[in-house]
Amino acid sequence: MTFSLELSPDLVHIRDWVHEFAADVIRPAASEWDEREETPWPIIQEASKAGIYSMEFFAEQSAEPSGLGMLVVFEEMFWGDAGIALSILGTGLAAASLASNGTPEQMGEWLPQMFGTVDDPKVAAFCSSEPGAGSDVGAIRTRARYDEATDEWVLNGTKTWATNGGIAEVHVVVASVYPELGSRGQASFIIPPNTPGFSQGQKFLKHGIRASHTAEVVLDDVRIPSRLIIGGKEKFEERVARAREGKSSKSHAAMTTFERTRPTVGAMAVGVARAAYEYALDYALQREQFGRKIAEFQAIAFKLADMKARIDAARLLVWRAGWMARNGRTFDNAEGSMAKLVASETAVYVTDEAIQILGGNGYTRDYPVERMHRDAKIFTIFEGTSEIQRLVMGRAITGLPIR
Ligand SMILES: Cc1cc2nc3c(=O)[nH]c(=O)nc-3n(C[C@H](O)[C@H](O)[C@H](O)COP(=O)(O)OP(=O)(O)OC[C@H]3O[C@@H](n4cnc5c(N)ncnc54)[C@H](O)[C@@H]3O)c2cc1C
């Protein structure tokens, strides 16, 4: 497809429709669920009823020809509220891991279960991080052992920081089968609902995105059928054999998921940044001091100019990464990481400036920029910290094994 920054009429329609949902349903509920610090199931159900939370909608937007479908949807939802939007869209990480590496049979069986039905919506979780393995994915200690006698995998370990961990219908768990191979000896496994030995550990109380559930999950002799290794056992063993021969392999279980989802995380951050910018702009055009609107002070107008420029620049990087991914371009300069890095740091910067523009009001919970500022910080941490994005980019640019 030729390059164009003009959204197709279909995508404009989707954007406006999702925006309406974000403005009418998500935004008014944001403060309540932030305070309650609970999963907003009624809002997830409304999203499901509206058709915004469904496997079909995810599939359609992922396949959108320009590559911008999912990015536009994520920006609007997070413009509404980050905590609620992550509760609704957090399933995306587990779904993406299955969609990028799963067999057609696995997708057919498990994707619908991840989303549930309109009457009974469900969520899914992707569990990679561990207490001793955050940025260092290769250090994962959760073990998956194949039991030939029963043709099952037996999993043991503790996962942490799992979005939707313990409340999900389906969990995707990254585990090490051959620890001596680091991340190349890892695979992802589908844990069906109510599997014995699988349980939720502590739920975390967080700084921001408080409506989104984050928890530990514990695997204690969890037994699952051998067919539940994502991509199939045969393919995994072939990949391991290539790794043992020292041949390079394109697919590392956790890394391929992250590469695919980083631009969408960038889009989330752009949504939060835009929300804070718009609020600060309106405020600056109303609030008067020294007999004039504060937007008339160059100090404030320049802040707004910088905020707007950085948001637009971040969005362009996010869209470029989405377009490249859709058109099969390789990320030679780590363009996915670049988009996520710039968008996440933009969200932190813009929400901080928004508080400054609102003055004392900005620092209170009576005004939404306080919440947006707390929410924005997560984007520089999850799905690879800013330092890790710079590391990935530094290696891609120089070709050197930067540490
Ligand atoms: C709210 C929330 C939701 C999350 N959701 C999920 C989820 O659904 N699934 C999941 O698997 N994980 C999830 N995570 C985990 C998240 O991806 C990790 O927190 C993140 O990867 C960082 O790992 P860490 O917290 O162990 O930090 P560490 O890796 O310990 O990093 C600490 C600091 O050291 C820096 N650092 C580490 N290594 C290097 C290096 N080589 N060079 C330079 N600096 C370095 C980091 O950038 C950081 O500043 C979530 C986290 C949070 C907070």
Coordinates of C-alpha atoms and ligand atoms in Angstrom, one line a residue:
M1 CA 0.0 0.0 0.0
T2 CA 1.3 3.5 -0.8
F3 CA 2.2 5.7 2.1
S4 CA -0.3 8.2 3.2
L5 CA -1.0 10.0 6.5
E6 CA -4.6 10.3 5.6
L7 CA -6.7 7.8 7.5
S8 CA -9.1 5.8 5.4
P9 CA -12.8 6.7 5.7
D10 CA -13.4 3.4 7.5
L11 CA -10.7 4.1 10.0
V12 CA -12.0 7.7 10.6
H13 CA -15.3 6.1 11.3
I14 CA -13.8 3.6 13.8
R15 CA -11.8 6.3 15.5
D16 CA -14.8 8.6 16.0
W17 CA -16.9 5.7 17.2
V18 CA -14.2 4.6 19.8
H19 CA -13.7 8.2 20.8
E20 CA -17.4 8.5 21.5
F21 CA -17.3 5.4 23.7
A22 CA -14.1 6.8 25.5
A23 CA -15.8 10.2 26.1
D24 CA -19.2 8.9 27.1
V25 CA -18.4 5.7 29.0
I26 CA -14.8 5.6 30.0
R27 CA -13.9 9.2 30.9
P28 CA -16.9 9.8 33.3
A29 CA -15.9 6.6 35.2
A30 CA -12.2 7.2 35.4
S31 CA -12.0 8.8 38.8
E32 CA -14.3 6.3 40.5
W33 CA -12.3 3.2 39.3
D34 CA -9.0 4.9 40.1
E35 CA -10.1 5.4 43.7
R36 CA -11.7 1.9 43.9
E37 CA -8.6 0.3 42.5
E38 CA -10.6 -2.6 41.2
T39 CA -11.2 -4.1 37.8
P40 CA -14.1 -2.2 36.2
W41 CA -16.1 -5.2 35.0
P42 CA -19.2 -3.2 34.2
I43 CA -17.2 -1.1 31.8
I44 CA -15.6 -4.1 30.2
Q45 CA -19.0 -5.5 29.7
E46 CA -20.2 -2.2 28.1
A47 CA -17.2 -2.3 25.8
S48 CA -18.0 -5.9 24.9
K49 CA -21.7 -5.0 24.2
A50 CA -20.6 -2.0 22.1
G51 CA -18.3 -4.4 20.0
I52 CA -15.1 -2.6 21.0
Y53 CA -13.9 -5.5 23.2
S54 CA -14.2 -8.7 21.1
M55 CA -11.9 -11.1 19.2
E56 CA -13.4 -10.0 15.9
F57 CA -12.7 -6.3 16.5
F58 CA -9.1 -7.1 17.5
A59 CA -8.6 -9.2 14.5
E60 CA -10.1 -6.6 12.1
Q61 CA -8.0 -3.8 13.5
S62 CA -4.8 -5.9 13.5
A63 CA -5.5 -6.7 9.8
E64 CA -6.3 -3.1 8.9
P65 CA -4.4 -2.4 5.6
S66 CA -2.5 0.7 6.7
G67 CA -1.3 -0.8 10.0
L68 CA -2.8 2.0 12.0
G69 CA -6.1 0.4 13.0
M70 CA -5.1 -0.8 16.4
L71 CA -3.0 2.3 17.1
V72 CA -5.9 4.6 16.5
V73 CA -8.2 2.5 18.7
F74 CA -5.6 2.4 21.5
E75 CA -5.0 6.2 21.4
E76 CA -8.7 6.9 21.8
M77 CA -9.3 4.4 24.5
F78 CA -6.3 5.7 26.6
W79 CA -7.4 9.3 25.9
G80 CA -10.5 8.2 27.8
D81 CA -8.6 6.8 30.8
A82 CA -5.5 4.7 31.0
G83 CA -6.5 2.4 33.9
I84 CA -9.9 1.5 32.5
A85 CA -8.5 1.2 29.0
L86 CA -5.8 -1.2 30.1
S87 CA -8.4 -3.3 31.9
I88 CA -10.3 -3.6 28.6
L89 CA -7.4 -4.0 26.3
G90 CA -4.9 -5.8 28.5
T91 CA -6.0 -9.0 26.9
G92 CA -4.2 -7.8 23.8
L93 CA -0.7 -8.8 25.0
A94 CA -1.8 -12.5 25.6
A95 CA -3.8 -12.4 22.3
A96 CA -0.9 -11.0 20.4
S97 CA 1.5 -13.7 21.7
L98 CA -1.0 -16.4 20.6
A99 CA -1.7 -14.7 17.2
S100 CA 2.0 -14.2 16.4
N101 CA 3.2 -17.7 17.4
G102 CA 0.2 -20.0 17.8
T103 CA -1.0 -22.7 15.5
P104 CA -4.4 -22.2 13.7
E105 CA -5.9 -24.8 16.0
Q106 CA -4.6 -23.0 19.2
M107 CA -5.9 -19.7 17.9
G108 CA -9.3 -21.1 17.1
E109 CA -9.6 -22.8 20.5
W110 CA -8.2 -20.1 22.8
L111 CA -8.6 -16.7 21.4
P112 CA -12.4 -16.7 21.8
Q113 CA -12.0 -17.9 25.4
M114 CA -9.7 -15.0 26.1
F115 CA -12.4 -12.5 25.2
G116 CA -15.5 -14.4 26.5
T117 CA -18.9 -13.4 25.3
V118 CA -21.0 -10.3 25.4
D119 CA -23.0 -11.6 28.3
D120 CA -19.9 -13.0 30.1
P121 CA -16.7 -11.1 29.0
K122 CA -13.4 -12.5 30.0
V123 CA -9.8 -11.2 30.1
A124 CA -6.5 -12.8 29.4
A125 CA -3.0 -12.3 30.9
F126 CA 0.6 -12.6 29.5
C127 CA 3.0 -13.7 32.3
S128 CA 6.6 -13.2 31.5
S129 CA 8.2 -11.1 34.3
E130 CA 9.4 -12.8 37.5
P131 CA 10.9 -11.4 40.7
G132 CA 14.4 -12.1 39.4
A133 CA 13.7 -11.6 35.7
G134 CA 12.3 -8.2 34.6
S135 CA 14.4 -6.5 32.0
D136 CA 16.5 -9.7 31.9
V137 CA 14.0 -12.0 30.2
G138 CA 16.7 -14.6 29.7
A139 CA 16.9 -15.1 33.5
I140 CA 13.4 -16.6 33.7
R141 CA 13.4 -19.5 36.3
T142 CA 9.9 -20.8 35.8
R143 CA 10.5 -24.3 34.5
A144 CA 8.4 -26.4 32.1
R145 CA 9.3 -30.1 32.1
Y146 CA 7.8 -32.5 29.6
D147 CA 6.4 -35.6 31.2
E148 CA 6.6 -38.4 28.6
A149 CA 4.5 -40.8 30.7
T150 CA 1.4 -38.6 30.7
D151 CA 2.2 -36.5 27.6
E152 CA 1.9 -33.3 29.7
W153 CA 4.0 -30.3 30.6
V154 CA 4.6 -29.7 34.2
L155 CA 5.2 -26.0 35.2
N156 CA 6.7 -24.6 38.4
G157 CA 7.6 -21.1 39.3
T158 CA 6.3 -17.6 40.3
K159 CA 5.4 -14.8 37.9
T160 CA 5.0 -11.2 38.9
W161 CA 3.6 -8.0 37.6
A162 CA 1.0 -9.9 35.5
T163 CA -1.7 -7.5 34.1
N164 CA -4.9 -9.5 34.8
G165 CA -2.9 -12.2 36.5
G166 CA -5.2 -14.4 38.5
I167 CA -8.4 -12.9 37.2
A168 CA -7.9 -13.9 33.6
E169 CA -9.8 -16.8 32.0
V170 CA -6.7 -17.8 30.0
H171 CA -3.0 -17.1 31.1
V172 CA -0.1 -17.3 28.7
V173 CA 3.0 -18.2 30.7
V174 CA 6.6 -18.0 29.5
A175 CA 8.7 -20.7 30.9
S176 CA 12.2 -22.2 30.5
V177 CA 12.4 -25.7 29.0
Y178 CA 16.2 -25.6 28.5
P179 CA 17.7 -23.1 30.9
E180 CA 21.2 -23.4 29.5
L181 CA 19.9 -21.7 26.3
G182 CA 18.6 -18.6 28.0
S183 CA 15.7 -17.0 26.1
R184 CA 16.1 -19.4 23.2
G185 CA 15.3 -22.3 25.5
Q186 CA 12.0 -20.6 26.5
A187 CA 8.5 -21.3 25.2
S188 CA 5.0 -19.9 26.0
F189 CA 2.3 -22.1 27.4
I190 CA -1.5 -21.8 27.6
I191 CA -2.9 -22.3 31.0
P192 CA -6.6 -23.2 30.8
P193 CA -9.1 -21.8 33.3
N194 CA -9.3 -23.6 36.7
T195 CA -6.1 -25.5 36.2
P196 CA -5.0 -27.2 39.5
G197 CA -1.8 -25.8 41.0
F198 CA -2.3 -22.4 39.3
S199 CA -3.2 -19.5 41.7
Q200 CA -3.0 -15.7 42.2
G201 CA -0.4 -14.4 44.6
Q202 CA -0.4 -10.8 45.9
K203 CA -2.2 -8.1 44.1
F204 CA -0.1 -4.9 43.8
L205 CA -1.3 -1.5 45.0
K206 CA 0.0 1.0 42.4
H207 CA 1.0 4.6 41.7
G208 CA -1.2 4.8 38.6
I209 CA -3.4 2.8 36.2
R210 CA -5.1 1.7 39.4
A211 CA -8.2 0.3 37.7
S212 CA -6.0 -2.3 36.0
H213 CA -5.3 -5.4 38.0
T214 CA -1.6 -6.4 38.5
A215 CA -0.7 -9.4 40.5
E216 CA 1.7 -12.3 41.0
V217 CA 0.7 -15.8 39.8
V218 CA 2.1 -19.0 41.3
L219 CA 2.5 -22.3 39.4
D220 CA 2.8 -25.3 41.7
D221 CA 3.1 -28.5 39.7
V222 CA 0.7 -27.2 37.1
R223 CA 0.0 -30.0 34.5
I224 CA -1.2 -29.1 31.1
P225 CA -1.6 -31.3 27.9
S226 CA 1.4 -31.3 25.6
R227 CA -0.5 -29.5 22.8
L228 CA -0.7 -26.3 24.9
I229 CA 2.9 -25.2 24.1
I230 CA 2.3 -22.2 21.8
G231 CA 3.4 -23.0 18.2
G232 CA 3.5 -26.7 19.0
K233 CA 6.2 -29.0 20.5
E234 CA 7.7 -30.0 17.2
K235 CA 8.4 -26.5 16.1
F236 CA 9.8 -25.6 19.4
E237 CA 12.2 -28.5 19.4
E238 CA 13.3 -27.5 15.8
R239 CA 14.0 -24.0 17.1
V240 CA 16.0 -25.4 20.0
A241 CA 18.0 -27.6 17.7
R242 CA 18.9 -24.6 15.6
A243 CA 19.9 -22.7 18.7
R244 CA 22.2 -25.6 19.8
E245 CA 23.9 -25.5 16.4
G246 CA 24.5 -21.8 17.0
K247 CA 22.2 -20.7 14.1
S248 CA 20.2 -17.5 14.6
S249 CA 16.5 -17.8 15.2
K250 CA 13.9 -15.2 14.6
S251 CA 11.5 -16.2 17.4
H252 CA 12.1 -15.9 21.1
A253 CA 8.9 -16.6 22.9
A254 CA 8.6 -13.3 24.9
M255 CA 10.6 -11.0 22.6
T256 CA 8.5 -11.6 19.5
T257 CA 5.4 -10.6 21.5
F258 CA 7.0 -7.4 22.8
E259 CA 8.3 -6.3 19.3
R260 CA 4.8 -6.6 18.0
T261 CA 3.1 -4.8 20.8
R262 CA 5.6 -1.9 21.5
P263 CA 4.0 0.5 18.9
T264 CA 0.6 -0.1 20.5
V265 CA 2.1 0.8 23.9
G266 CA 3.3 4.0 22.2
A267 CA -0.2 4.7 21.0
M268 CA -1.5 4.3 24.6
A269 CA 1.0 6.8 25.8
V270 CA 0.1 9.3 23.0
G271 CA -3.6 9.0 24.2
V272 CA -2.8 9.9 27.7
A273 CA -0.5 12.8 26.6
R274 CA -3.2 14.1 24.3
A275 CA -5.8 14.0 27.0
A276 CA -3.6 16.0 29.4
Y277 CA -2.6 18.5 26.7
E278 CA -6.2 19.1 25.7
Y279 CA -7.2 19.6 29.3
A280 CA -4.4 22.0 29.9
L281 CA -5.1 24.0 26.7
D282 CA -8.8 24.5 27.7
Y283 CA -7.8 25.5 31.2
A284 CA -5.1 28.0 30.0
L285 CA -7.7 29.6 27.7
Q286 CA -10.1 30.1 30.7
R287 CA -8.0 30.8 33.7
E288 CA -7.1 34.5 34.2
Q289 CA -4.3 36.0 36.3
F290 CA -2.9 39.5 36.2
G291 CA -6.0 40.5 34.2
R292 CA -5.4 38.2 31.3
K293 CA -5.8 34.5 30.3
I294 CA -2.8 32.6 31.3
A295 CA -2.4 31.2 27.7
E296 CA -1.5 34.8 26.8
F297 CA 1.7 34.5 28.9
Q298 CA 4.5 33.3 26.6
A299 CA 5.7 31.0 29.3
I300 CA 2.4 29.1 29.2
A301 CA 1.9 29.3 25.4
F302 CA 5.4 27.9 24.8
K303 CA 4.7 25.0 27.1
L304 CA 1.6 24.2 25.1
A305 CA 3.5 24.5 21.8
D306 CA 6.2 22.1 23.1
M307 CA 3.5 19.7 24.4
K308 CA 1.7 19.7 21.0
A309 CA 4.9 19.3 19.0
R310 CA 6.1 16.4 21.0
I311 CA 2.7 14.6 20.9
D312 CA 2.5 14.9 17.2
A313 CA 6.1 13.7 16.8
A314 CA 5.5 10.7 19.0
R315 CA 2.3 9.8 17.1
L316 CA 4.2 10.0 13.8
L317 CA 6.8 7.5 15.1
V318 CA 4.1 5.2 16.4
W319 CA 2.3 5.3 13.1
R320 CA 5.5 4.7 11.2
A321 CA 6.3 1.6 13.3
G322 CA 2.7 0.4 12.7
W323 CA 3.0 1.0 9.0
M324 CA 6.4 -0.8 8.8
A325 CA 5.1 -3.8 10.7
R326 CA 2.0 -4.1 8.5
N327 CA 4.1 -3.8 5.3
G328 CA 6.6 -6.4 6.4
R329 CA 9.5 -3.9 6.8
T330 CA 12.2 -5.0 9.2
F331 CA 12.9 -2.7 12.2
D332 CA 16.5 -2.2 11.2
N333 CA 16.9 0.8 13.6
A334 CA 14.6 -0.6 16.3
E335 CA 11.7 1.6 15.1
G336 CA 9.2 -0.2 17.4
S337 CA 11.3 0.5 20.4
M338 CA 12.0 4.1 19.2
A339 CA 8.2 4.8 19.0
K340 CA 7.6 3.3 22.4
L341 CA 10.5 5.2 24.0
V342 CA 9.6 8.6 22.6
A343 CA 5.8 8.2 23.2
S344 CA 6.3 7.1 26.8
E345 CA 8.7 9.9 27.7
T346 CA 6.4 12.3 26.0
A347 CA 3.5 11.2 28.1
V348 CA 5.5 11.7 31.3
Y349 CA 6.7 15.2 30.1
V350 CA 3.3 16.4 28.9
T351 CA 1.3 15.3 32.0
D352 CA 3.9 17.0 34.2
E353 CA 3.6 20.2 32.2
A354 CA -0.2 19.9 32.3
I355 CA -0.1 19.9 36.1
Q356 CA 2.2 23.0 36.0
I357 CA -0.3 24.8 33.8
L358 CA -3.1 24.1 36.1
G359 CA -1.1 25.2 39.1
G360 CA -2.5 24.2 42.5
N361 CA -5.6 22.7 40.9
G362 CA -3.4 20.4 38.8
Y363 CA -2.0 18.9 42.0
T364 CA -5.4 17.9 43.3
R365 CA -7.6 14.9 42.6
D366 CA -10.4 17.3 41.6
Y367 CA -8.7 17.7 38.3
P368 CA -7.9 14.8 36.0
V369 CA -4.3 15.7 35.1
E370 CA -3.1 14.5 38.5
R371 CA -4.4 11.0 37.6
M372 CA -3.0 11.2 34.1
H373 CA 0.4 12.1 35.5
R374 CA 0.4 9.1 37.7
D375 CA -0.9 6.9 34.9
A376 CA 1.7 8.1 32.4
K377 CA 4.7 6.8 34.4
I378 CA 4.0 3.2 33.6
F379 CA 4.8 3.7 30.0
T380 CA 8.5 4.2 30.7
I381 CA 8.5 0.9 32.7
F382 CA 6.4 -1.9 31.2
E383 CA 7.0 -3.7 28.0
G384 CA 10.7 -2.7 28.3
T385 CA 11.9 0.2 30.3
S386 CA 13.2 3.4 28.6
E387 CA 16.8 2.2 29.3
I388 CA 16.1 -1.1 27.6
Q389 CA 14.5 0.6 24.6
R390 CA 17.7 2.7 24.3
L391 CA 19.8 -0.5 24.6
V392 CA 17.8 -2.2 21.8
M393 CA 18.2 0.9 19.7
G394 CA 21.8 1.4 20.5
R395 CA 22.6 -2.2 19.5
A396 CA 20.6 -1.8 16.3
I397 CA 22.2 1.4 15.3
T398 CA 25.8 0.6 16.0
G399 CA 25.8 -3.2 15.5
L400 CA 27.8 -3.4 18.7
P401 CA 26.9 -5.6 21.7
I402 CA 26.2 -2.5 23.9
R403 CA 25.6 -3.4 27.6
Ligands
LIG1 C1 1.7 -2.0 36.2 C2 2.6 -3.1 35.6 C3 2.1 -4.0 34.7 C4 2.9 -4.9 34.1 N1 2.3 -5.9 33.3 C5 3.1 -7.0 32.9 C6 2.5 -8.1 32.2 O1 1.3 -8.1 31.9 N2 3.3 -9.1 31.9 C7 4.6 -9.2 32.2 O2 5.2 -10.2 31.9 N3 5.2 -8.1 32.8 C8 4.5 -7.0 33.2 N4 5.1 -6.0 33.9 C9 6.5 -6.1 34.2 C10 7.3 -5.1 33.4 O3 7.5 -5.4 32.1 C11 8.7 -5.0 34.2 O4 8.4 -4.3 35.4 C12 9.8 -4.3 33.4 O5 10.1 -5.1 32.3 C13 11.0 -4.0 34.2 O6 11.4 -5.0 35.0 P1 11.7 -4.9 36.5 O7 10.5 -4.2 37.1 O8 12.2 -6.2 37.1 O9 12.9 -3.8 36.6 P2 14.5 -4.2 36.5 O10 14.7 -5.0 35.3 O11 15.0 -4.6 37.8 O12 15.1 -2.7 36.2 C14 15.4 -1.8 37.2 C15 16.1 -0.6 36.6 O13 17.3 -1.0 36.0 C16 17.4 -0.7 34.6 N5 18.1 -1.7 33.9 C17 17.9 -3.1 33.9 N6 18.7 -3.7 33.1 C18 19.4 -2.7 32.4 C19 20.4 -2.7 31.4 N7 20.9 -3.8 30.9 N8 20.9 -1.5 31.0 C20 20.5 -0.4 31.6 N9 19.6 -0.3 32.6 C21 19.0 -1.5 33.0 C22 15.9 -0.6 34.2 O14 15.8 0.2 33.0 C23 15.3 0.0 35.4 O15 15.5 1.4 35.4 C24 4.3 -5.0 34.4 C25 4.8 -4.0 35.3 C26 4.0 -3.1 35.9 C27 4.6 -2.2 36.9

